[in-house]
Short mmCIF file of C-alpha atoms in Angstrom, two decimals:
data_model
loop_
_atom_site.label_atom_id
_atom_site.label_comp_id
_atom_site.label_asym_id
_atom_site.label_seq_id
_atom_site.Cartn_x
_atom_site.Cartn_y
_atom_site.Cartn_z
CA MET A 1 0.50 24.79 -35.62
CA VAL A 2 -1.35 21.61 -34.73
CA SER A 3 -5.08 21.58 -35.52
CA LEU A 4 -7.70 21.15 -32.81
CA PRO A 5 -8.83 17.62 -33.80
CA GLU A 6 -5.19 16.53 -33.76
CA ARG A 7 -4.73 18.11 -30.34
CA ILE A 8 -7.78 16.25 -29.04
CA ILE A 9 -6.51 12.93 -30.43
CA LEU A 10 -3.10 13.52 -28.88
CA PHE A 11 -4.73 14.36 -25.55
CA MET A 12 -6.70 11.13 -25.66
CA LEU A 13 -3.60 9.10 -26.49
CA VAL A 14 -1.60 10.61 -23.65
CA ALA A 15 -4.40 10.57 -21.09
CA ALA A 16 -5.71 7.08 -21.95
CA GLY A 17 -3.41 5.21 -19.56
CA PRO A 18 -3.98 7.33 -16.45
CA PHE A 19 -7.72 7.54 -17.11
CA LEU A 20 -8.09 3.80 -17.60
CA LEU A 21 -6.06 2.90 -14.51
CA ILE A 22 -7.10 5.72 -12.16
CA VAL A 23 -10.41 7.31 -13.15
CA VAL A 24 -12.18 4.11 -14.28
CA PRO A 25 -11.36 2.13 -11.09
CA ILE A 26 -12.57 4.99 -8.90
CA GLY A 27 -15.71 5.17 -11.04
CA ALA A 28 -16.21 1.41 -10.69
CA PHE A 29 -15.76 1.75 -6.94
CA LEU A 30 -18.36 4.54 -6.71
CA ALA A 31 -20.75 2.50 -8.89
CA MET A 32 -20.28 -0.51 -6.62
CA SER A 33 -21.63 1.54 -3.70
CA PHE A 34 -25.03 1.70 -5.43
CA PHE A 35 -25.32 -2.07 -5.99
CA ARG A 36 -26.59 -4.62 -3.47
CA MET A 37 -25.92 -8.15 -2.26
CA GLU A 38 -28.34 -11.01 -2.68
CA ASN A 39 -27.47 -14.62 -1.83
CA GLN A 40 -23.75 -13.82 -1.72
CA GLN A 41 -24.00 -12.34 -5.23
CA ILE A 42 -23.55 -8.72 -6.23
CA VAL A 43 -26.75 -7.51 -7.92
CA HIS A 44 -26.30 -4.57 -10.28
CA ASP A 45 -29.43 -2.60 -9.34
CA LEU A 46 -28.80 1.04 -8.62
CA SER A 47 -30.14 2.32 -5.31
CA LEU A 48 -29.17 4.45 -2.33
CA ALA A 49 -29.95 1.59 0.06
CA ASN A 50 -26.34 1.20 1.24
CA TYR A 51 -26.12 4.86 2.16
CA ALA A 52 -29.50 4.72 3.87
CA ALA A 53 -28.34 1.67 5.83
CA PHE A 54 -25.23 3.53 6.90
CA PHE A 55 -26.93 6.73 8.02
CA SER A 56 -29.73 4.91 9.82
CA SER A 57 -27.37 2.70 11.82
CA TRP A 58 -26.09 4.45 14.92
CA THR A 59 -23.31 1.84 15.28
CA TYR A 60 -21.75 2.76 11.94
CA VAL A 61 -22.25 6.50 12.33
CA LYS A 62 -20.81 6.33 15.83
CA THR A 63 -17.77 4.43 14.56
CA LEU A 64 -17.23 7.15 11.95
CA LEU A 65 -17.54 9.93 14.54
CA LEU A 66 -15.18 8.18 16.96
CA THR A 67 -12.71 7.64 14.12
CA LEU A 68 -12.89 11.33 13.17
CA TRP A 69 -12.24 12.22 16.80
CA LEU A 70 -9.30 9.81 16.88
CA CYS A 71 -7.88 11.35 13.68
CA ALA A 72 -8.30 14.84 15.14
CA GLU A 73 -6.34 13.74 18.21
CA VAL A 74 -3.61 12.19 16.04
CA THR A 75 -3.43 15.47 14.10
CA LEU A 76 -3.28 17.56 17.26
CA ILE A 77 -0.50 15.46 18.80
CA GLY A 78 1.30 15.55 15.46
CA LEU A 79 1.19 19.36 15.42
CA LEU A 80 2.09 19.79 19.07
CA ILE A 81 5.21 17.64 18.69
CA GLY A 82 5.90 18.13 14.98
CA TYR A 83 5.86 21.92 14.95
CA PRO A 84 8.47 22.39 17.73
CA ILE A 85 10.72 19.84 16.04
CA ALA A 86 10.40 21.47 12.61
CA TYR A 87 11.13 24.80 14.31
CA PHE A 88 14.14 23.31 16.10
CA ILE A 89 15.57 22.00 12.80
CA TRP A 90 14.93 25.33 11.08
CA ARG A 91 16.83 27.23 13.81
CA ARG A 92 20.02 25.22 13.13
CA SER A 93 22.20 26.14 10.18
CA GLY A 94 24.37 24.61 7.51
CA ARG A 95 25.18 20.92 7.59
CA ILE A 96 23.57 20.26 10.97
CA ARG A 97 20.26 21.49 9.66
CA THR A 98 20.45 19.22 6.59
CA ILE A 99 21.39 16.20 8.66
CA LEU A 100 18.68 16.84 11.26
CA LEU A 101 16.07 17.25 8.54
CA LEU A 102 17.16 13.99 6.94
CA LEU A 103 17.07 12.18 10.29
CA PHE A 104 13.51 13.28 11.02
CA VAL A 105 12.23 12.63 7.51
CA LEU A 106 13.90 9.22 7.10
CA PRO A 107 11.40 7.34 9.31
CA LEU A 108 8.79 8.25 6.70
CA PHE A 109 10.31 5.60 4.48
CA MET A 110 10.95 2.95 7.10
CA SER A 111 8.72 -0.08 6.80
CA TYR A 112 5.19 0.74 7.90
CA ILE A 113 4.47 -2.80 9.11
CA VAL A 114 7.71 -2.89 11.11
CA LYS A 115 6.84 0.41 12.79
CA ILE A 116 3.48 -0.96 13.93
CA PHE A 117 5.06 -4.10 15.34
CA THR A 118 7.74 -2.08 17.07
CA MET A 119 5.06 -0.02 18.79
CA ARG A 120 3.42 -3.29 19.80
CA SER A 121 6.61 -4.55 21.36
CA ILE A 122 7.03 -1.24 23.19
CA LEU A 123 3.46 -1.10 24.53
CA GLY A 124 2.84 -4.81 25.21
CA LEU A 125 2.67 -6.65 28.53
CA ASN A 126 6.34 -7.63 28.32
CA GLY A 127 7.12 -4.45 26.41
CA PHE A 128 9.80 -1.87 27.01
CA LEU A 129 7.40 0.66 28.48
CA ASN A 130 6.26 -1.79 31.16
CA GLN A 131 9.81 -2.91 31.88
CA ILE A 132 10.97 0.67 32.33
CA LEU A 133 7.99 1.66 34.49
CA VAL A 134 8.43 -1.42 36.69
CA ALA A 135 12.18 -0.90 36.93
CA VAL A 136 11.73 2.75 37.94
CA GLY A 137 9.10 1.75 40.47
CA ILE A 138 6.12 3.61 39.01
CA LEU A 139 4.30 0.31 38.44
CA SER A 140 4.54 -2.65 40.78
CA GLU A 141 3.82 -5.11 37.98
CA PRO A 142 3.48 -4.92 34.17
CA SER A 143 0.18 -3.43 33.04
CA GLN A 144 -2.04 -4.34 30.11
CA VAL A 145 -3.49 -0.86 29.75
CA PHE A 146 -1.03 0.26 27.07
CA LEU A 147 -2.01 -2.14 24.30
CA TYR A 148 -5.23 -3.23 22.57
CA ASN A 149 -7.34 -0.11 23.07
CA GLN A 150 -8.03 3.24 21.45
CA ASN A 151 -5.11 4.93 23.18
CA ALA A 152 -2.70 2.39 21.70
CA ILE A 153 -4.03 3.24 18.23
CA LEU A 154 -3.73 6.96 18.96
CA PHE A 155 -0.17 6.68 20.21
CA THR A 156 0.99 4.38 17.39
CA MET A 157 -0.56 6.54 14.66
CA ALA A 158 0.87 9.70 16.21
CA VAL A 159 4.37 8.18 16.05
CA ILE A 160 4.01 6.72 12.56
CA PHE A 161 2.57 9.87 10.97
CA LEU A 162 4.75 12.41 12.81
CA PRO A 163 7.39 12.72 10.02
CA PHE A 164 4.56 13.58 7.58
CA VAL A 165 3.77 16.58 9.80
CA ILE A 166 7.36 17.70 10.36
CA LEU A 167 8.37 17.85 6.68
CA PRO A 168 5.75 20.31 5.31
CA ILE A 169 6.07 22.55 8.38
CA TYR A 170 9.83 22.68 7.94
CA LEU A 171 9.48 23.43 4.22
CA SER A 172 7.18 26.40 4.92
CA LEU A 173 9.49 27.67 7.68
CA GLU A 174 12.37 27.49 5.22
CA ARG A 175 10.52 29.82 2.85
CA ILE A 176 10.34 32.62 5.45
CA PRO A 177 12.99 35.19 4.54
CA ARG A 178 15.53 35.58 7.36
CA SER A 179 15.37 39.33 6.78
CA LEU A 180 11.77 39.39 8.06
CA VAL A 181 12.81 37.72 11.31
CA GLN A 182 15.75 40.11 11.52
CA ALA A 183 13.51 43.13 10.88
CA SER A 184 11.15 42.04 13.62
CA ALA A 185 14.06 41.77 16.05
CA ASP A 186 15.47 45.14 14.95
CA LEU A 187 12.10 46.75 15.67
CA GLY A 188 12.42 45.57 19.23
CA ALA A 189 10.26 42.45 19.20
CA ASP A 190 11.52 39.70 21.47
CA ILE A 191 11.73 36.11 20.24
CA GLY A 192 8.24 35.29 21.54
CA THR A 193 6.58 38.24 19.78
CA THR A 194 8.42 37.48 16.55
CA PHE A 195 7.32 33.86 16.76
CA TRP A 196 3.62 34.61 17.36
CA HIS A 197 3.30 37.49 14.90
CA VAL A 198 5.74 36.63 12.12
CA ILE A 199 6.87 33.01 12.09
CA LEU A 200 3.70 31.20 13.08
CA PRO A 201 1.37 32.98 10.59
CA LEU A 202 3.89 32.66 7.74
CA SER A 203 4.34 28.94 8.32
CA ALA A 204 0.58 28.32 8.44
CA PRO A 205 0.32 26.79 4.93
CA GLY A 206 2.85 24.09 5.81
CA THR A 207 1.24 23.55 9.19
CA ILE A 208 -2.12 23.01 7.52
CA ALA A 209 -0.57 20.66 4.96
CA GLY A 210 1.07 18.65 7.73
CA ALA A 211 -2.19 18.48 9.66
CA LEU A 212 -3.99 17.28 6.53
CA PHE A 213 -1.40 14.56 5.92
CA ALA A 214 -1.80 13.23 9.46
CA PHE A 215 -5.58 13.44 9.37
CA VAL A 216 -6.11 11.76 6.00
CA LEU A 217 -3.51 9.05 6.64
CA ALA A 218 -5.02 8.25 10.04
CA LEU A 219 -8.51 8.23 8.54
CA GLY A 220 -7.65 5.61 5.93
CA ASP A 221 -5.42 3.42 8.08
CA PHE A 222 -6.88 -0.01 8.77
CA ILE A 223 -3.82 -2.07 9.71
CA THR A 224 -2.71 -0.06 12.78
CA PRO A 225 -6.13 -0.34 14.47
CA GLN A 226 -6.19 -4.04 13.81
CA MET A 227 -2.68 -4.71 15.09
CA VAL A 228 -2.60 -2.53 18.22
CA GLY A 229 -6.31 -1.86 18.81
CA GLY A 230 -7.39 -5.44 19.42
CA ALA A 231 -11.07 -6.18 19.93
CA ASN A 232 -11.78 -2.70 21.36
CA GLY A 233 -10.02 -0.84 18.61
CA PHE A 234 -12.65 -0.55 15.91
CA THR A 235 -12.20 2.27 13.44
CA PHE A 236 -14.02 3.18 10.27
CA GLY A 237 -11.20 1.95 8.03
CA ARG A 238 -11.30 -1.41 9.76
CA VAL A 239 -15.07 -1.67 9.26
CA ILE A 240 -14.64 -1.00 5.54
CA TRP A 241 -11.93 -3.60 5.34
CA SER A 242 -14.09 -6.22 7.00
CA GLN A 243 -16.83 -5.62 4.41
CA PHE A 244 -14.35 -6.64 1.74
CA GLY A 245 -13.15 -9.60 3.80
CA LEU A 246 -15.10 -11.70 6.27
CA ALA A 247 -18.38 -9.77 6.15
CA TYR A 248 -18.29 -9.99 2.34
CA ASN A 249 -20.57 -7.16 1.35
CA TRP A 250 -18.67 -5.22 -1.31
CA PRO A 251 -21.48 -2.77 -2.18
CA PHE A 252 -21.93 -1.74 1.46
CA GLY A 253 -18.16 -1.58 1.93
CA ALA A 254 -17.90 0.61 -1.17
CA ALA A 255 -20.59 2.94 0.23
CA LEU A 256 -18.67 3.23 3.51
CA GLY A 257 -15.48 3.81 1.47
CA THR A 258 -17.22 6.56 -0.47
CA VAL A 259 -18.24 8.23 2.80
CA LEU A 260 -14.59 8.03 3.93
CA LEU A 261 -13.48 9.48 0.59
CA ALA A 262 -15.99 12.34 0.93
CA VAL A 263 -14.74 13.14 4.43
CA ALA A 264 -11.10 13.08 3.24
CA LEU A 265 -11.90 15.37 0.28
CA LEU A 266 -13.85 17.72 2.55
CA ALA A 267 -10.86 17.92 4.90
CA ILE A 268 -8.50 18.61 1.97
CA VAL A 269 -10.80 21.34 0.57
CA LEU A 270 -11.28 23.00 3.97
CA GLY A 271 -7.53 22.84 4.59
CA GLY A 272 -6.87 24.32 1.15
CA LEU A 273 -9.26 27.19 1.82
CA ALA A 274 -7.70 27.88 5.21
CA ALA A 275 -4.22 27.90 3.66
CA GLN A 276 -5.39 30.28 0.92
CA ARG A 277 -6.79 32.71 3.47
CA GLN A 278 -3.50 32.72 5.32
CA LYS A 279 -1.62 33.68 2.17
CA VAL A 280 -3.67 36.82 1.52
CA MET B 1 23.75 37.13 21.01
CA PRO B 2 20.85 34.79 21.81
CA SER B 3 18.84 35.81 24.85
CA ARG B 4 18.39 33.65 27.91
CA ALA B 5 14.83 32.77 26.87
CA GLU B 6 16.08 31.68 23.46
CA ARG B 7 18.73 29.45 24.97
CA ILE B 8 16.26 27.79 27.31
CA THR B 9 13.81 27.28 24.43
CA ASP B 10 16.56 25.70 22.36
CA ILE B 11 17.56 23.35 25.17
CA LEU B 12 13.95 22.25 25.71
CA LEU B 13 13.47 21.74 21.98
CA ALA B 14 16.67 19.72 21.80
CA ILE B 15 15.45 17.44 24.60
CA LEU B 16 12.10 16.96 22.84
CA ALA B 17 13.87 16.25 19.54
CA GLY B 18 16.11 13.73 21.26
CA LEU B 19 13.18 11.86 22.80
CA VAL B 20 11.24 11.82 19.54
CA PHE B 21 14.37 10.67 17.72
CA ILE B 22 14.65 7.65 20.01
CA VAL B 23 10.99 6.71 19.48
CA LEU B 24 11.22 7.17 15.69
CA TYR B 25 14.36 5.06 15.48
CA ALA B 26 13.17 2.41 17.95
CA PRO B 27 12.28 0.01 15.09
CA LEU B 28 15.86 0.05 13.83
CA LEU B 29 17.46 -0.09 17.30
CA ILE B 30 15.27 -2.92 18.56
CA SER B 31 15.45 -5.10 15.48
CA THR B 32 19.20 -4.69 15.10
CA LEU B 33 19.78 -5.54 18.76
CA PHE B 34 17.55 -8.61 18.77
CA SER B 35 18.93 -9.89 15.49
CA ILE B 36 22.35 -10.17 17.11
CA VAL B 37 21.83 -10.97 20.80
CA GLU B 38 19.29 -12.70 23.01
CA VAL B 39 17.53 -10.91 25.83
CA LYS B 40 16.47 -12.84 28.91
CA ARG B 41 14.55 -11.24 31.81
CA GLY B 42 15.44 -7.77 30.58
CA GLN B 43 19.16 -8.57 30.51
CA ILE B 44 21.09 -8.52 27.27
CA GLN B 45 23.05 -11.75 26.89
CA TRP B 46 26.15 -10.43 25.17
CA GLU B 47 27.77 -13.89 25.03
CA THR B 48 25.00 -15.04 22.65
CA ALA B 49 25.95 -12.40 20.07
CA THR B 50 25.94 -13.89 16.60
CA LEU B 51 25.33 -12.94 12.98
CA VAL B 52 24.19 -16.44 12.10
CA TRP B 53 20.56 -15.32 11.60
CA TYR B 54 21.55 -13.11 8.69
CA GLY B 55 22.95 -16.20 6.98
CA ARG B 56 19.88 -18.31 7.74
CA LEU B 57 17.68 -15.86 5.83
CA TRP B 58 19.15 -17.02 2.55
CA GLU B 59 17.99 -20.56 3.24
CA ASN B 60 14.37 -19.54 3.79
CA GLN B 61 12.58 -20.06 0.48
CA SER B 62 9.45 -18.04 1.38
CA ILE B 63 11.58 -15.02 2.22
CA LEU B 64 13.61 -15.33 -0.96
CA ASP B 65 10.38 -15.57 -2.98
CA ALA B 66 9.00 -12.46 -1.29
CA ILE B 67 12.23 -10.55 -1.98
CA ARG B 68 12.13 -11.60 -5.62
CA SER B 69 8.46 -10.52 -5.95
CA THR B 70 9.12 -7.17 -4.32
CA LEU B 71 12.10 -6.47 -6.58
CA ALA B 72 10.16 -7.48 -9.71
CA VAL B 73 7.13 -5.39 -8.76
CA GLY B 74 9.34 -2.43 -7.85
CA VAL B 75 11.51 -2.44 -10.96
CA ILE B 76 8.66 -2.99 -13.42
CA SER B 77 6.23 -0.53 -11.84
CA VAL B 78 8.90 2.18 -11.51
CA THR B 79 9.94 1.69 -15.15
CA LEU B 80 6.34 1.89 -16.38
CA ALA B 81 5.62 4.91 -14.19
CA ALA B 82 8.81 6.65 -15.38
CA VAL B 83 7.85 6.23 -19.06
CA LEU B 84 4.31 7.45 -18.35
CA ALA B 85 5.59 10.36 -16.24
CA VAL B 86 7.95 11.58 -18.99
CA ILE B 87 5.22 11.39 -21.64
CA LEU B 88 2.72 13.20 -19.41
CA ALA B 89 5.20 15.88 -18.32
CA LEU B 90 6.33 16.54 -21.90
CA TYR B 91 2.71 16.76 -22.97
CA VAL B 92 1.70 19.12 -20.17
CA GLU B 93 4.65 21.41 -20.99
CA TRP B 94 3.82 21.36 -24.72
CA GLU B 95 2.23 24.63 -25.91
CA GLY B 96 -0.64 22.80 -27.67
CA ALA B 97 -1.71 20.76 -24.65
CA ILE B 98 -5.34 20.68 -23.56
CA GLY B 99 -6.77 19.49 -20.24
CA ARG B 100 -3.54 20.16 -18.33
CA ARG B 101 -5.19 20.57 -14.95
CA LEU B 102 -7.34 17.50 -15.48
CA ILE B 103 -4.29 15.36 -16.24
CA GLU B 104 -2.47 16.68 -13.18
CA LEU B 105 -5.46 16.03 -10.93
CA VAL B 106 -5.76 12.44 -12.18
CA VAL B 107 -2.03 11.78 -11.77
CA TYR B 108 -2.01 13.10 -8.19
CA LEU B 109 -5.24 11.36 -7.13
CA PRO B 110 -3.79 7.98 -6.09
CA PHE B 111 -1.24 9.82 -3.98
CA LEU B 112 -3.79 12.13 -2.32
CA LEU B 113 -6.55 9.62 -1.68
CA PRO B 114 -6.45 7.44 1.40
CA PRO B 115 -4.65 4.25 0.26
CA ILE B 116 -7.65 2.16 1.30
CA VAL B 117 -9.75 3.91 -1.37
CA THR B 118 -7.11 3.49 -4.08
CA GLY B 119 -6.66 -0.17 -3.15
CA LEU B 120 -10.37 -0.94 -3.04
CA ALA B 121 -11.05 0.94 -6.29
CA LEU B 122 -8.45 -1.20 -8.08
CA LEU B 123 -9.80 -4.34 -6.38
CA VAL B 124 -13.33 -3.63 -7.66
CA PHE B 125 -11.95 -2.69 -11.09
CA PHE B 126 -9.87 -5.85 -11.51
CA SER B 127 -12.61 -8.12 -10.28
CA GLY B 128 -15.03 -6.43 -12.70
CA LEU B 129 -12.60 -7.25 -15.51
CA GLY B 130 -12.40 -10.82 -14.24
CA LEU B 131 -8.66 -10.49 -13.58
CA ASP B 132 -7.17 -12.75 -10.94
CA ARG B 133 -5.19 -11.00 -8.25
CA ASN B 134 -1.47 -11.67 -8.49
CA LEU B 135 1.80 -9.78 -8.91
CA LEU B 136 0.54 -8.19 -12.13
CA THR B 137 -2.31 -6.45 -10.33
CA VAL B 138 0.11 -5.40 -7.57
CA THR B 139 2.45 -3.98 -10.24
CA ILE B 140 -0.35 -1.92 -11.79
CA GLY B 141 -1.33 -0.62 -8.35
CA HIS B 142 2.24 0.40 -7.57
CA THR B 143 2.62 2.03 -11.00
CA ILE B 144 -0.22 4.47 -10.48
CA PHE B 145 0.81 5.04 -6.86
CA VAL B 146 4.40 6.09 -7.65
CA LEU B 147 3.46 7.92 -10.88
CA ALA B 148 2.78 11.18 -9.00
CA VAL B 149 6.31 11.29 -7.54
CA LEU B 150 8.04 10.70 -10.87
CA TYR B 151 5.74 13.09 -12.71
CA ARG B 152 6.36 15.87 -10.18
CA LEU B 153 10.16 15.56 -10.37
CA VAL B 154 10.28 15.32 -14.18
CA LEU B 155 7.87 18.25 -14.60
CA THR B 156 9.81 20.44 -12.14
CA ARG B 157 13.02 19.73 -14.06
CA LEU B 158 11.38 20.53 -17.40
CA GLN B 159 10.06 23.81 -16.02
CA THR B 160 13.47 24.92 -14.80
CA LEU B 161 14.98 24.49 -18.28
CA PRO B 162 15.08 27.77 -20.22
CA LYS B 163 12.60 27.86 -23.12
CA SER B 164 15.40 29.22 -25.32
CA LEU B 165 17.08 25.80 -25.16
CA VAL B 166 14.28 24.14 -27.13
CA GLU B 167 13.86 27.17 -29.42
CA ALA B 168 17.56 27.25 -30.26
CA SER B 169 17.49 23.57 -31.06
CA ALA B 170 14.52 24.08 -33.40
CA ASP B 171 16.19 27.10 -35.04
CA LEU B 172 19.19 24.96 -35.78
CA GLY B 173 16.93 22.60 -37.68
CA ALA B 174 16.58 19.78 -35.16
CA SER B 175 13.39 17.73 -35.32
CA ARG B 176 11.23 17.39 -32.19
CA TRP B 177 12.66 13.92 -31.64
CA GLN B 178 16.26 15.16 -32.01
CA THR B 179 15.54 17.96 -29.56
CA LEU B 180 14.16 15.49 -27.07
CA ARG B 181 17.01 13.05 -27.55
CA HIS B 182 19.94 15.50 -27.55
CA VAL B 183 18.72 18.58 -25.69
CA LEU B 184 16.07 17.58 -23.15
CA TRP B 185 17.08 14.00 -22.32
CA PRO B 186 20.49 14.85 -20.82
CA HIS B 187 18.73 17.26 -18.44
CA LEU B 188 15.85 14.93 -17.60
CA ARG B 189 18.01 11.89 -16.96
CA SER B 190 19.09 12.77 -13.43
CA ALA B 191 15.58 13.89 -12.39
CA ILE B 192 14.22 10.55 -13.64
CA ALA B 193 16.91 8.67 -11.74
CA THR B 194 16.15 10.52 -8.49
CA GLY B 195 12.42 9.98 -8.99
CA ALA B 196 12.98 6.31 -9.78
CA ILE B 197 14.93 5.70 -6.57
CA LEU B 198 12.29 7.52 -4.52
CA ALA B 199 9.50 5.64 -6.29
CA PHE B 200 11.25 2.32 -5.70
CA THR B 201 11.61 3.15 -2.01
CA LEU B 202 7.85 3.76 -1.83
CA SER B 203 7.04 0.59 -3.77
CA PHE B 204 9.44 -1.44 -1.62
CA ASP B 205 7.40 -0.59 1.50
CA GLU B 206 3.88 -0.22 0.06
CA THR B 207 1.39 -2.25 2.14
CA LEU B 208 -2.01 -0.57 2.36
CA ILE B 209 -2.78 -0.81 -1.39
CA THR B 210 -0.86 -4.04 -1.96
CA VAL B 211 -2.87 -5.99 0.61
CA PHE B 212 -5.99 -5.64 -1.57
CA LEU B 213 -4.28 -6.61 -4.82
CA ALA B 214 -1.86 -9.41 -3.96
CA GLY B 215 -4.26 -12.37 -3.78
CA ASP B 216 -2.20 -15.27 -2.46
CA GLN B 217 1.08 -13.69 -3.59
CA MET B 218 3.47 -12.20 -1.05
CA THR B 219 5.58 -9.09 -1.30
CA LEU B 220 8.16 -8.45 1.38
CA PRO B 221 5.95 -6.24 3.62
CA LEU B 222 3.13 -8.79 3.42
CA ARG B 223 5.52 -11.64 4.22
CA LEU B 224 6.91 -9.68 7.16
CA TRP B 225 3.39 -9.01 8.39
CA ALA B 226 2.49 -12.69 8.19
CA MET B 227 5.72 -13.70 9.95
CA MET B 228 5.43 -11.12 12.73
CA ARG B 229 1.86 -12.12 13.52
CA VAL B 230 3.17 -15.52 14.56
CA GLY B 231 5.80 -13.97 16.81
CA PHE B 232 9.23 -12.46 16.76
CA THR B 233 12.33 -14.55 16.17
CA ALA B 234 15.93 -13.51 15.71
CA GLU B 235 15.52 -14.41 12.06
CA ILE B 236 12.64 -11.94 11.60
CA ASN B 237 14.65 -9.25 13.35
CA ALA B 238 17.54 -9.89 10.97
CA LEU B 239 15.20 -9.54 7.99
CA VAL B 240 13.64 -6.38 9.45
CA THR B 241 17.10 -4.89 9.97
CA ILE B 242 18.04 -5.55 6.35
CA VAL B 243 14.75 -4.09 5.09
CA LEU B 244 15.17 -0.94 7.20
CA VAL B 245 18.79 -0.47 6.16
CA ILE B 246 17.83 -0.74 2.48
CA SER B 247 15.02 1.85 2.89
CA ILE B 248 17.29 4.18 4.83
CA GLY B 249 20.09 3.82 2.29
CA LEU B 250 17.78 4.58 -0.64
CA THR B 251 16.29 7.59 1.14
CA ILE B 252 19.71 9.03 1.94
CA LEU B 253 20.65 8.57 -1.72
CA VAL B 254 17.54 10.53 -2.79
CA GLY B 255 18.27 13.21 -0.21
CA MET B 256 21.84 13.64 -1.43
CA ARG B 257 20.74 13.82 -5.07
CA LEU B 258 18.07 16.44 -4.33
CA GLN B 259 20.58 18.42 -2.30
CA SER B 260 23.17 18.45 -5.09
CA ASP B 261 20.44 19.52 -7.57
CA GLU B 262 19.71 22.50 -5.35
CA VAL B 263 23.37 23.44 -5.12
CA ARG B 264 23.71 23.25 -8.89
CA GLU B 265 20.73 25.53 -9.41
CA GLU B 266 22.13 28.14 -7.07
#
């Protein structure tokens, strides 16, 4: 048997890489949020000034709240469309089911940047949406209302993150034993009753996981808002990004990033608790 | 026999799935179409159909450089992550391991955190070390990002192997190294390969972390972003089509490998 000191040394050897490249950077990032800027230089004095500046500025707090609302909407749309599709795939069988699953998961891996630009070319003034609406006669001329606002961000994010919602829901549906569904039917429950009382509760863990994916991804996204949101499309992620770019205030940006991290972790913990309760 | 309500539900769901399918695959449909034909006033000009733009790509030095960077970053970061993942998984499965949960948490962190946090954390870290941002910093970022995927697949494979396999090997007098080389490795190999393809697919498309770490270097997604900001040309659409087809091909490969693993286990 290996002695304890040897086990500790081995642990340190194995864990050194991940700790150095994951834990230390996150630590450095958190530390940065307590520093301050002076004459374009980062001063290494520890204080809570950045957090105080954030919480006392209604503009920043409002941006965070609006972003949270946006993420909640993205999540809701994701669930409302993602759940029926996962359910549809699950109801097929054999090869068709496998192929359908693959088709709806594949877009997950398609280029993120390309997806954003595609949405732009669909929503834009000369975009497909306008061309179709004008051709059908709903609009008399192309409209600018589809691009460069909060709704454009919402719609684009909902499309981009949808596969992240479908996959976990499908996986939890797949774990439901067919015999349970059969038993419910044998006991006289119609398809609606079986769905509400058997399938929906049993697939809750995957539904929660899918919701979390959509929420956290939307929360941290800063490129979509910039590309389809235009001047009106400010989100919290974009504000953080600007602090590390043009605004050049890394400590304040790090504090905002830490707030975002805290919100993401809170969402993950709450989601985890909700999933646990469902299991019992 | 499905009831009437069930049939109607299924039809409605199929219509929804069809619509969503079109939206999800719009990037591929649009880029493929525009890389081959011109569209004027909403009319497709079939007589302009040409594949010449696919050939032109190979004359564009900035695109070739970006492809080379992306391949180098992908191959090196996946290799590093695979080695790390195997070491970590073997350690976590070892009976004398301590801090298992801590290691797992750390490995999964970059995958769970919003990419903006991972990217900024590395940015602050590298600048604190005085490291210039270039492909090396991008490679490190990608390594820790894809580590979780490789670790998960290798660990799952290790856990499905019967303990008696290792015990039998030890009983027969094999050293730990011999057991690893001749007993475990043949089983791990295919899980590592699947994980490596999946990890490469993720690295190939990674943008949200990369943008903080690339400095003035360009990976393919960053080059595409820069090109598309200026406007769409047939050449960009040709490049986009190739990029999408590669991602789709790699994902299908991963899907098929995971599927055949499942069949084998049953």
